[in-house]
């Protein structure tokens, strides 16, 4: 072996070591943790929202953020923090996921969700489920207790029942506001964007005290969707991605465009392969979505625990908290996040 060949081999070894995830024991001896969430992006303007409604949304975001932060503060895993955050949002009728999910053209609820573990890139996803109280828990069960990554429809519902997850009647998801949105869409021949003003998705990304990442996303889809339409939320690599070597991402937006760009995976690839910082990578990918004609936003957690937001819409329900004292929520794109208690 020549000195030149040895030098090349040593260079490759060094490059691989640089992107390899640190072990749990050495990753975060300082107990550092971080979490971020979103509740959908879209035409969220002050003109469309009363002070009372704005306060209600901020309180809901804070409650979900607190649930995830508590898990991390007490030494829990990023996976547990993500599911704790999202289940709170799935139970809140103000958000289009779980209870409060929008209606399909036929007047039913079809929900999608996905989750990913950054330690080993294990993932689980479900689409088109209608009787599972917490689709995010079903996605996690697919990841942990099945040989598959993606289940849909009746099969996913059967698996949920076999796993002992909570099954609820259709009335659980029903809300008057969502019914009115569907009626308005049909009567006035509108699009989902005309009646919702935002893309219906919730999500969370987290880094735990071991330095591990996780991401999850849950949605009711778009008002009036037909033919079993599925957006980006349950698509691993489009709506959700987590890799300890780079970042964790949860997206919300016009799903067809987010799928075509592969938004979540693309952001992490830019960080891992091109060396871009987390904000630059997120901004560039969302700009690419915009250039194609789509809109929406992302929350991204870097491998160092930096939580950032990127969007090309007037607003996105969002929040973040860290072990270093950050605790804030925001709605509009032009505002500084509001500090929580």
CSV table of C-alpha atoms in Angstrom, one decimal:
chain,number,residue,atom,x,y,z
A,1,UNK,CA,0.0,0.0,0.0
A,2,UNK,CA,1.4,3.4,-1.0
A,3,UNK,CA,1.5,6.4,1.2
A,4,UNK,CA,-1.0,8.1,-1.2
A,5,UNK,CA,-3.5,5.3,-0.7
A,6,UNK,CA,-3.0,5.3,3.0
A,7,UNK,CA,-3.6,9.0,3.1
A,8,UNK,CA,-6.9,8.6,1.1
A,9,UNK,CA,-8.1,5.9,3.4
A,10,UNK,CA,-7.3,7.9,6.6
A,11,UNK,CA,-9.1,10.8,5.0
A,12,UNK,CA,-12.3,8.8,4.4
A,13,UNK,CA,-12.2,7.4,7.9
A,14,UNK,CA,-11.9,10.9,9.4
A,15,UNK,CA,-14.9,12.1,7.3
A,16,UNK,CA,-17.0,9.2,8.4
A,17,UNK,CA,-16.1,9.8,12.0
A,18,UNK,CA,-17.1,13.4,11.7
A,19,UNK,CA,-20.7,12.5,10.7
A,20,UNK,CA,-21.1,9.5,13.0
A,21,UNK,CA,-23.6,10.1,15.8
A,22,UNK,CA,-22.0,10.3,19.3
A,23,UNK,CA,-22.8,7.7,21.8
A,24,UNK,CA,-25.5,8.3,24.4
A,25,UNK,CA,-22.9,8.4,27.2
A,26,UNK,CA,-20.8,11.1,25.6
A,27,UNK,CA,-23.4,13.1,23.6
A,28,UNK,CA,-24.8,15.5,26.1
A,29,UNK,CA,-23.0,15.4,29.5
A,30,UNK,CA,-24.4,18.9,30.2
A,31,UNK,CA,-28.0,17.7,30.1
A,32,UNK,CA,-28.9,19.9,27.1
A,33,UNK,CA,-32.3,19.3,25.5
A,34,UNK,CA,-34.5,21.1,23.0
A,35,UNK,CA,-38.0,20.9,21.4
A,36,UNK,CA,-40.1,22.7,18.7
A,37,UNK,CA,-43.6,22.2,17.5
A,38,UNK,CA,-46.0,23.5,14.8
A,39,UNK,CA,-49.7,23.6,14.4
A,40,UNK,CA,-50.0,24.3,10.7
A,41,UNK,CA,-49.0,27.1,8.3
A,42,UNK,CA,-51.0,29.3,6.0
A,43,UNK,CA,-52.8,32.6,5.6
A,44,UNK,CA,-52.7,33.4,9.3
A,45,UNK,CA,-53.0,37.2,9.6
A,46,UNK,CA,-54.1,39.5,12.4
A,47,UNK,CA,-57.1,40.6,10.3
A,48,UNK,CA,-58.5,37.0,10.4
A,49,UNK,CA,-58.1,36.5,14.1
A,50,UNK,CA,-59.7,38.2,17.2
A,51,UNK,CA,-57.5,38.8,20.3
A,52,UNK,CA,-59.5,36.2,22.1
A,53,UNK,CA,-58.9,33.5,19.5
A,54,UNK,CA,-55.3,34.4,19.2
A,55,UNK,CA,-54.9,34.0,23.0
A,56,UNK,CA,-56.6,30.6,22.8
A,57,UNK,CA,-54.2,29.4,20.2
A,58,UNK,CA,-51.2,30.6,22.0
A,59,UNK,CA,-52.4,28.9,25.2
A,60,UNK,CA,-52.9,25.6,23.3
A,61,UNK,CA,-49.4,25.8,21.7
A,62,UNK,CA,-47.9,26.5,25.1
A,63,UNK,CA,-49.7,23.5,26.7
A,64,UNK,CA,-48.4,21.2,24.0
A,65,UNK,CA,-44.9,22.6,24.3
A,66,UNK,CA,-44.9,22.2,28.1
A,67,UNK,CA,-45.9,18.5,27.7
A,68,UNK,CA,-42.9,17.8,25.5
A,69,UNK,CA,-40.5,19.9,27.5
A,70,UNK,CA,-41.5,18.1,30.7
A,71,UNK,CA,-40.5,14.8,29.2
A,72,UNK,CA,-37.1,16.1,28.1
A,73,UNK,CA,-36.5,18.0,31.4
A,74,UNK,CA,-37.0,14.8,33.3
A,75,UNK,CA,-34.6,12.8,31.1
A,76,UNK,CA,-37.1,11.2,28.7
A,77,UNK,CA,-36.4,10.4,25.1
A,78,UNK,CA,-36.9,12.6,22.1
A,79,UNK,CA,-39.4,10.0,20.8
A,80,UNK,CA,-41.5,10.3,24.0
A,81,UNK,CA,-41.3,14.1,23.9
A,82,UNK,CA,-42.5,14.2,20.3
A,83,UNK,CA,-45.5,11.8,21.0
A,84,UNK,CA,-46.4,13.7,24.2
A,85,UNK,CA,-46.5,17.0,22.3
A,86,UNK,CA,-48.5,15.7,19.3
A,87,UNK,CA,-51.1,13.8,21.3
A,88,UNK,CA,-51.9,17.1,23.1
A,89,UNK,CA,-52.4,18.8,19.7
A,90,UNK,CA,-54.4,15.8,18.4
A,91,UNK,CA,-56.9,16.2,21.2
A,92,UNK,CA,-57.3,19.9,20.7
A,93,UNK,CA,-60.1,20.7,18.2
A,94,UNK,CA,-58.4,24.0,17.2
A,95,UNK,CA,-55.9,22.0,15.1
A,96,UNK,CA,-56.5,19.8,12.1
A,97,UNK,CA,-55.2,16.5,13.5
A,98,UNK,CA,-57.1,13.9,15.5
A,99,UNK,CA,-60.1,15.7,17.1
A,100,UNK,CA,-60.9,18.6,14.9
A,101,UNK,CA,-59.6,16.9,11.7
A,102,UNK,CA,-61.2,18.3,8.5
A,103,UNK,CA,-63.7,16.5,6.5
A,104,UNK,CA,-63.3,14.7,3.2
A,105,UNK,CA,-65.6,15.3,0.3
A,106,UNK,CA,-67.8,12.4,1.5
A,107,UNK,CA,-68.1,13.9,5.0
A,108,UNK,CA,-65.7,11.6,6.9
A,109,UNK,CA,-62.4,12.0,8.6
A,110,UNK,CA,-59.2,10.4,7.2
A,111,UNK,CA,-56.1,11.0,9.2
A,112,UNK,CA,-52.4,10.5,8.5
A,113,UNK,CA,-49.3,10.5,10.7
A,114,UNK,CA,-45.7,9.6,10.8
A,115,UNK,CA,-42.8,9.4,13.2
A,116,UNK,CA,-39.0,8.8,12.9
A,117,UNK,CA,-36.2,8.0,15.4
A,118,UNK,CA,-33.0,9.7,14.6
A,119,UNK,CA,-30.8,7.1,16.4
A,120,UNK,CA,-31.3,4.4,13.8
A,121,UNK,CA,-33.7,6.0,11.3
A,122,UNK,CA,-36.5,3.7,12.3
A,123,UNK,CA,-39.9,5.0,11.1
A,124,UNK,CA,-43.6,4.4,11.2
A,125,UNK,CA,-46.5,5.9,9.2
A,126,UNK,CA,-50.2,5.5,8.7
A,127,UNK,CA,-52.7,7.0,6.2
A,128,UNK,CA,-56.4,7.1,5.9
A,129,UNK,CA,-57.4,6.0,9.4
A,130,UNK,CA,-60.7,7.1,10.8
A,131,UNK,CA,-61.3,5.6,14.2
A,132,UNK,CA,-57.9,5.9,16.1
A,133,UNK,CA,-57.9,8.7,18.7
A,134,UNK,CA,-54.2,9.3,18.3
A,135,UNK,CA,-52.8,8.5,14.9
A,136,UNK,CA,-49.3,9.5,16.0
A,137,UNK,CA,-49.4,6.6,18.6
A,138,UNK,CA,-50.4,4.3,15.8
A,139,UNK,CA,-47.5,5.4,13.6
A,140,UNK,CA,-45.2,4.7,16.5
A,141,UNK,CA,-46.7,1.3,17.0
A,142,UNK,CA,-46.1,0.5,13.4
A,143,UNK,CA,-42.5,1.4,13.8
A,144,UNK,CA,-42.0,-0.5,17.1
A,145,UNK,CA,-44.3,-3.5,16.8
A,146,UNK,CA,-44.6,-4.4,13.1
A,147,UNK,CA,-42.1,-5.4,10.3
A,148,UNK,CA,-43.4,-2.5,8.2
A,149,UNK,CA,-43.0,1.3,7.9
A,150,UNK,CA,-46.3,2.3,6.3
A,151,UNK,CA,-49.9,1.0,6.8
A,152,UNK,CA,-53.1,2.5,5.5
A,153,UNK,CA,-56.9,2.4,5.8
A,154,UNK,CA,-58.7,-0.6,7.2
A,155,UNK,CA,-55.5,-2.6,7.7
A,156,UNK,CA,-54.0,0.2,9.8
A,157,UNK,CA,-57.2,0.4,11.9
A,158,UNK,CA,-57.1,-3.4,12.4
A,159,UNK,CA,-53.5,-3.2,13.5
A,160,UNK,CA,-54.4,-0.3,15.9
A,161,UNK,CA,-57.1,-2.5,17.5
A,162,UNK,CA,-54.7,-5.4,17.8
A,163,UNK,CA,-52.2,-3.1,19.6
A,164,UNK,CA,-54.7,-2.0,22.1
A,165,UNK,CA,-54.7,1.6,21.0
A,166,UNK,CA,-57.8,3.7,21.8
A,167,UNK,CA,-60.5,3.4,19.2
A,168,UNK,CA,-63.3,6.0,19.1
A,169,UNK,CA,-66.5,6.6,17.2
A,170,UNK,CA,-66.7,9.1,14.3
A,171,UNK,CA,-68.4,11.6,16.6
A,172,UNK,CA,-65.2,12.1,18.6
A,173,UNK,CA,-63.6,13.9,15.6
A,174,UNK,CA,-66.6,16.0,14.7
A,175,UNK,CA,-66.6,19.8,15.1
A,176,UNK,CA,-69.1,22.3,13.8
A,177,UNK,CA,-66.4,24.6,12.4
A,178,UNK,CA,-65.0,21.8,10.2
A,179,UNK,CA,-68.5,20.9,9.0
A,180,UNK,CA,-69.1,24.5,8.0
A,181,UNK,CA,-65.8,24.6,6.1
A,182,UNK,CA,-66.8,21.6,4.0
A,183,UNK,CA,-70.4,23.0,3.4
A,184,UNK,CA,-68.9,26.3,2.3
A,185,UNK,CA,-66.4,24.6,0.0
A,186,UNK,CA,-69.1,22.6,-1.7
A,187,UNK,CA,-71.6,25.4,-1.9
A,188,UNK,CA,-69.3,28.0,-3.3
A,189,UNK,CA,-67.0,25.7,-5.3
A,190,UNK,CA,-64.0,26.8,-3.4
A,191,UNK,CA,-60.6,25.1,-2.6
A,192,UNK,CA,-59.5,23.9,0.8
A,193,UNK,CA,-57.3,27.0,1.1
A,194,UNK,CA,-60.3,29.3,0.7
A,195,UNK,CA,-62.1,27.9,3.7
A,196,UNK,CA,-59.2,26.9,6.0
A,197,UNK,CA,-56.7,29.6,5.6
A,198,UNK,CA,-54.0,27.2,6.8
A,199,UNK,CA,-52.6,23.8,6.0
A,200,UNK,CA,-53.8,21.3,8.6
A,201,UNK,CA,-50.9,19.6,10.2
A,202,UNK,CA,-49.3,19.4,13.6
A,203,UNK,CA,-45.8,18.2,14.4
A,204,UNK,CA,-42.9,18.2,16.7
A,205,UNK,CA,-39.1,17.7,16.7
A,206,UNK,CA,-36.9,17.2,19.7
A,207,UNK,CA,-33.4,16.5,20.9
A,208,UNK,CA,-33.1,14.7,24.3
A,209,UNK,CA,-30.3,14.8,26.9
A,210,UNK,CA,-28.5,11.9,25.1
A,211,UNK,CA,-28.3,14.0,22.0
A,212,UNK,CA,-30.8,11.9,20.1
A,213,UNK,CA,-33.3,13.3,17.6
A,214,UNK,CA,-36.9,12.5,16.7
A,215,UNK,CA,-39.6,14.0,14.6
A,216,UNK,CA,-43.4,13.4,14.2
A,217,UNK,CA,-46.2,14.8,12.1
A,218,UNK,CA,-50.0,14.3,12.2
A,219,UNK,CA,-52.8,15.7,10.1
A,220,UNK,CA,-56.4,15.5,8.9
A,221,UNK,CA,-55.4,16.5,5.4
A,222,UNK,CA,-57.2,19.0,3.3
A,223,UNK,CA,-60.9,19.9,3.5
A,224,UNK,CA,-62.9,18.2,0.7
A,225,UNK,CA,-60.1,15.8,-0.3
A,226,UNK,CA,-61.2,13.0,-2.5
A,227,UNK,CA,-60.2,9.6,-3.9
A,228,UNK,CA,-58.2,8.7,-0.8
A,229,UNK,CA,-55.8,11.6,-1.3
A,230,UNK,CA,-52.7,11.5,0.9
A,231,UNK,CA,-50.4,14.5,1.4
A,232,UNK,CA,-46.8,14.7,2.7
A,233,UNK,CA,-47.4,14.3,6.4
A,234,UNK,CA,-47.2,10.5,6.5
A,235,UNK,CA,-44.5,10.3,3.8
A,236,UNK,CA,-41.1,9.6,5.4
A,237,UNK,CA,-38.6,12.0,3.7
A,238,UNK,CA,-41.3,14.5,2.7
A,239,UNK,CA,-43.2,15.5,5.8
A,240,UNK,CA,-41.0,13.8,8.5
A,241,UNK,CA,-37.4,13.0,8.8
A,242,UNK,CA,-34.9,12.4,11.7
A,243,UNK,CA,-31.2,11.6,11.6
A,244,UNK,CA,-28.9,12.1,14.5
A,245,UNK,CA,-26.1,13.0,12.1
A,246,UNK,CA,-27.9,16.1,10.8
A,247,UNK,CA,-31.4,17.1,11.9
A,248,UNK,CA,-35.0,16.3,12.6
A,249,UNK,CA,-37.8,17.9,10.5
A,250,UNK,CA,-41.6,18.1,10.6
A,251,UNK,CA,-43.3,19.9,7.7
A,252,UNK,CA,-46.7,21.6,7.1
A,253,UNK,CA,-47.8,22.8,3.7
A,254,UNK,CA,-49.2,22.0,0.3
A,255,UNK,CA,-48.4,18.3,0.5
A,256,UNK,CA,-48.1,17.6,-3.3
A,257,UNK,CA,-45.2,20.1,-3.5
A,258,UNK,CA,-43.6,18.9,-0.3
A,259,UNK,CA,-43.6,15.4,-1.7
A,260,UNK,CA,-42.1,16.4,-5.0
A,261,UNK,CA,-39.3,18.3,-3.3
A,262,UNK,CA,-38.8,15.7,-0.6
A,263,UNK,CA,-38.6,18.6,1.9
A,264,UNK,CA,-37.7,16.9,5.2
A,265,UNK,CA,-35.0,14.7,3.7
A,266,UNK,CA,-33.6,17.5,1.5
A,267,UNK,CA,-33.1,19.8,4.5
A,268,UNK,CA,-31.1,17.2,6.4
A,269,UNK,CA,-29.1,16.3,3.2
A,270,UNK,CA,-28.1,19.9,2.7
A,271,UNK,CA,-26.8,19.9,6.3
A,272,UNK,CA,-25.1,16.5,6.2
A,273,UNK,CA,-23.6,16.6,2.7
A,274,UNK,CA,-23.3,20.3,1.8
A,275,UNK,CA,-22.4,21.5,5.3
A,276,UNK,CA,-25.2,24.2,5.4
A,277,UNK,CA,-26.3,25.5,8.7
A,278,UNK,CA,-29.8,24.5,9.9
A,279,UNK,CA,-31.5,27.9,9.1
A,280,UNK,CA,-29.9,28.2,5.7
A,281,UNK,CA,-30.9,24.7,4.7
A,282,UNK,CA,-34.5,25.2,5.9
A,283,UNK,CA,-34.8,28.5,4.1
A,284,UNK,CA,-33.4,27.3,0.8
A,285,UNK,CA,-35.7,24.2,0.7
A,286,UNK,CA,-38.8,26.2,1.5
A,287,UNK,CA,-37.8,28.8,-1.1
A,288,UNK,CA,-37.6,25.9,-3.6
A,289,UNK,CA,-41.1,24.8,-2.7
A,290,UNK,CA,-42.3,28.4,-3.3
A,291,UNK,CA,-40.6,28.6,-6.7
A,292,UNK,CA,-42.5,25.5,-7.7
A,293,UNK,CA,-45.8,27.1,-6.7
A,294,UNK,CA,-46.3,25.5,-3.2
A,295,UNK,CA,-46.3,27.0,0.2
A,296,UNK,CA,-46.0,26.1,3.9
A,297,UNK,CA,-43.3,25.8,6.5
A,298,UNK,CA,-41.1,23.5,8.6
A,299,UNK,CA,-39.7,23.2,12.1
A,300,UNK,CA,-36.2,21.8,12.2
A,301,UNK,CA,-34.0,20.7,15.0
A,302,UNK,CA,-30.2,20.6,14.4
A,303,UNK,CA,-28.0,17.8,15.8
A,304,UNK,CA,-26.7,20.4,18.2
A,305,UNK,CA,-30.2,21.2,19.5
A,306,UNK,CA,-30.9,24.4,17.7
A,307,UNK,CA,-34.6,24.7,16.9
A,308,UNK,CA,-35.5,26.9,13.8
A,309,UNK,CA,-38.5,27.7,11.7
A,310,UNK,CA,-38.9,28.5,8.0
A,311,UNK,CA,-42.0,29.4,6.1
A,312,UNK,CA,-43.2,31.2,3.0
A,313,UNK,CA,-46.7,31.9,4.4
A,314,UNK,CA,-48.1,34.8,6.4
A,315,UNK,CA,-48.0,32.7,9.5
A,316,UNK,CA,-47.4,29.3,11.2
A,317,UNK,CA,-48.5,28.2,14.6
A,318,UNK,CA,-45.2,27.3,16.3
A,319,UNK,CA,-43.2,27.2,19.5
A,320,UNK,CA,-39.9,26.1,20.9
A,321,UNK,CA,-38.3,25.4,24.3
A,322,UNK,CA,-34.8,24.5,25.4
A,323,UNK,CA,-32.9,23.6,28.6
A,324,UNK,CA,-31.1,27.0,28.2
A,325,UNK,CA,-34.3,28.9,29.1
A,326,UNK,CA,-36.0,29.5,25.7
A,327,UNK,CA,-39.8,29.1,26.0
A,328,UNK,CA,-41.8,30.9,23.3
A,329,UNK,CA,-44.7,30.6,20.9
A,330,UNK,CA,-45.6,32.5,17.8
A,331,UNK,CA,-48.3,32.7,15.1
A,332,UNK,CA,-47.5,35.4,12.5
A,333,UNK,CA,-44.4,35.3,10.3
A,334,UNK,CA,-43.4,38.9,11.1
A,335,UNK,CA,-43.5,38.6,14.9
A,336,UNK,CA,-40.9,37.8,17.5
A,337,UNK,CA,-42.0,34.7,19.4
A,338,UNK,CA,-43.8,35.4,22.7
A,339,UNK,CA,-42.1,34.1,25.8
A,340,UNK,CA,-44.1,31.6,27.9
A,341,UNK,CA,-44.3,31.3,31.6
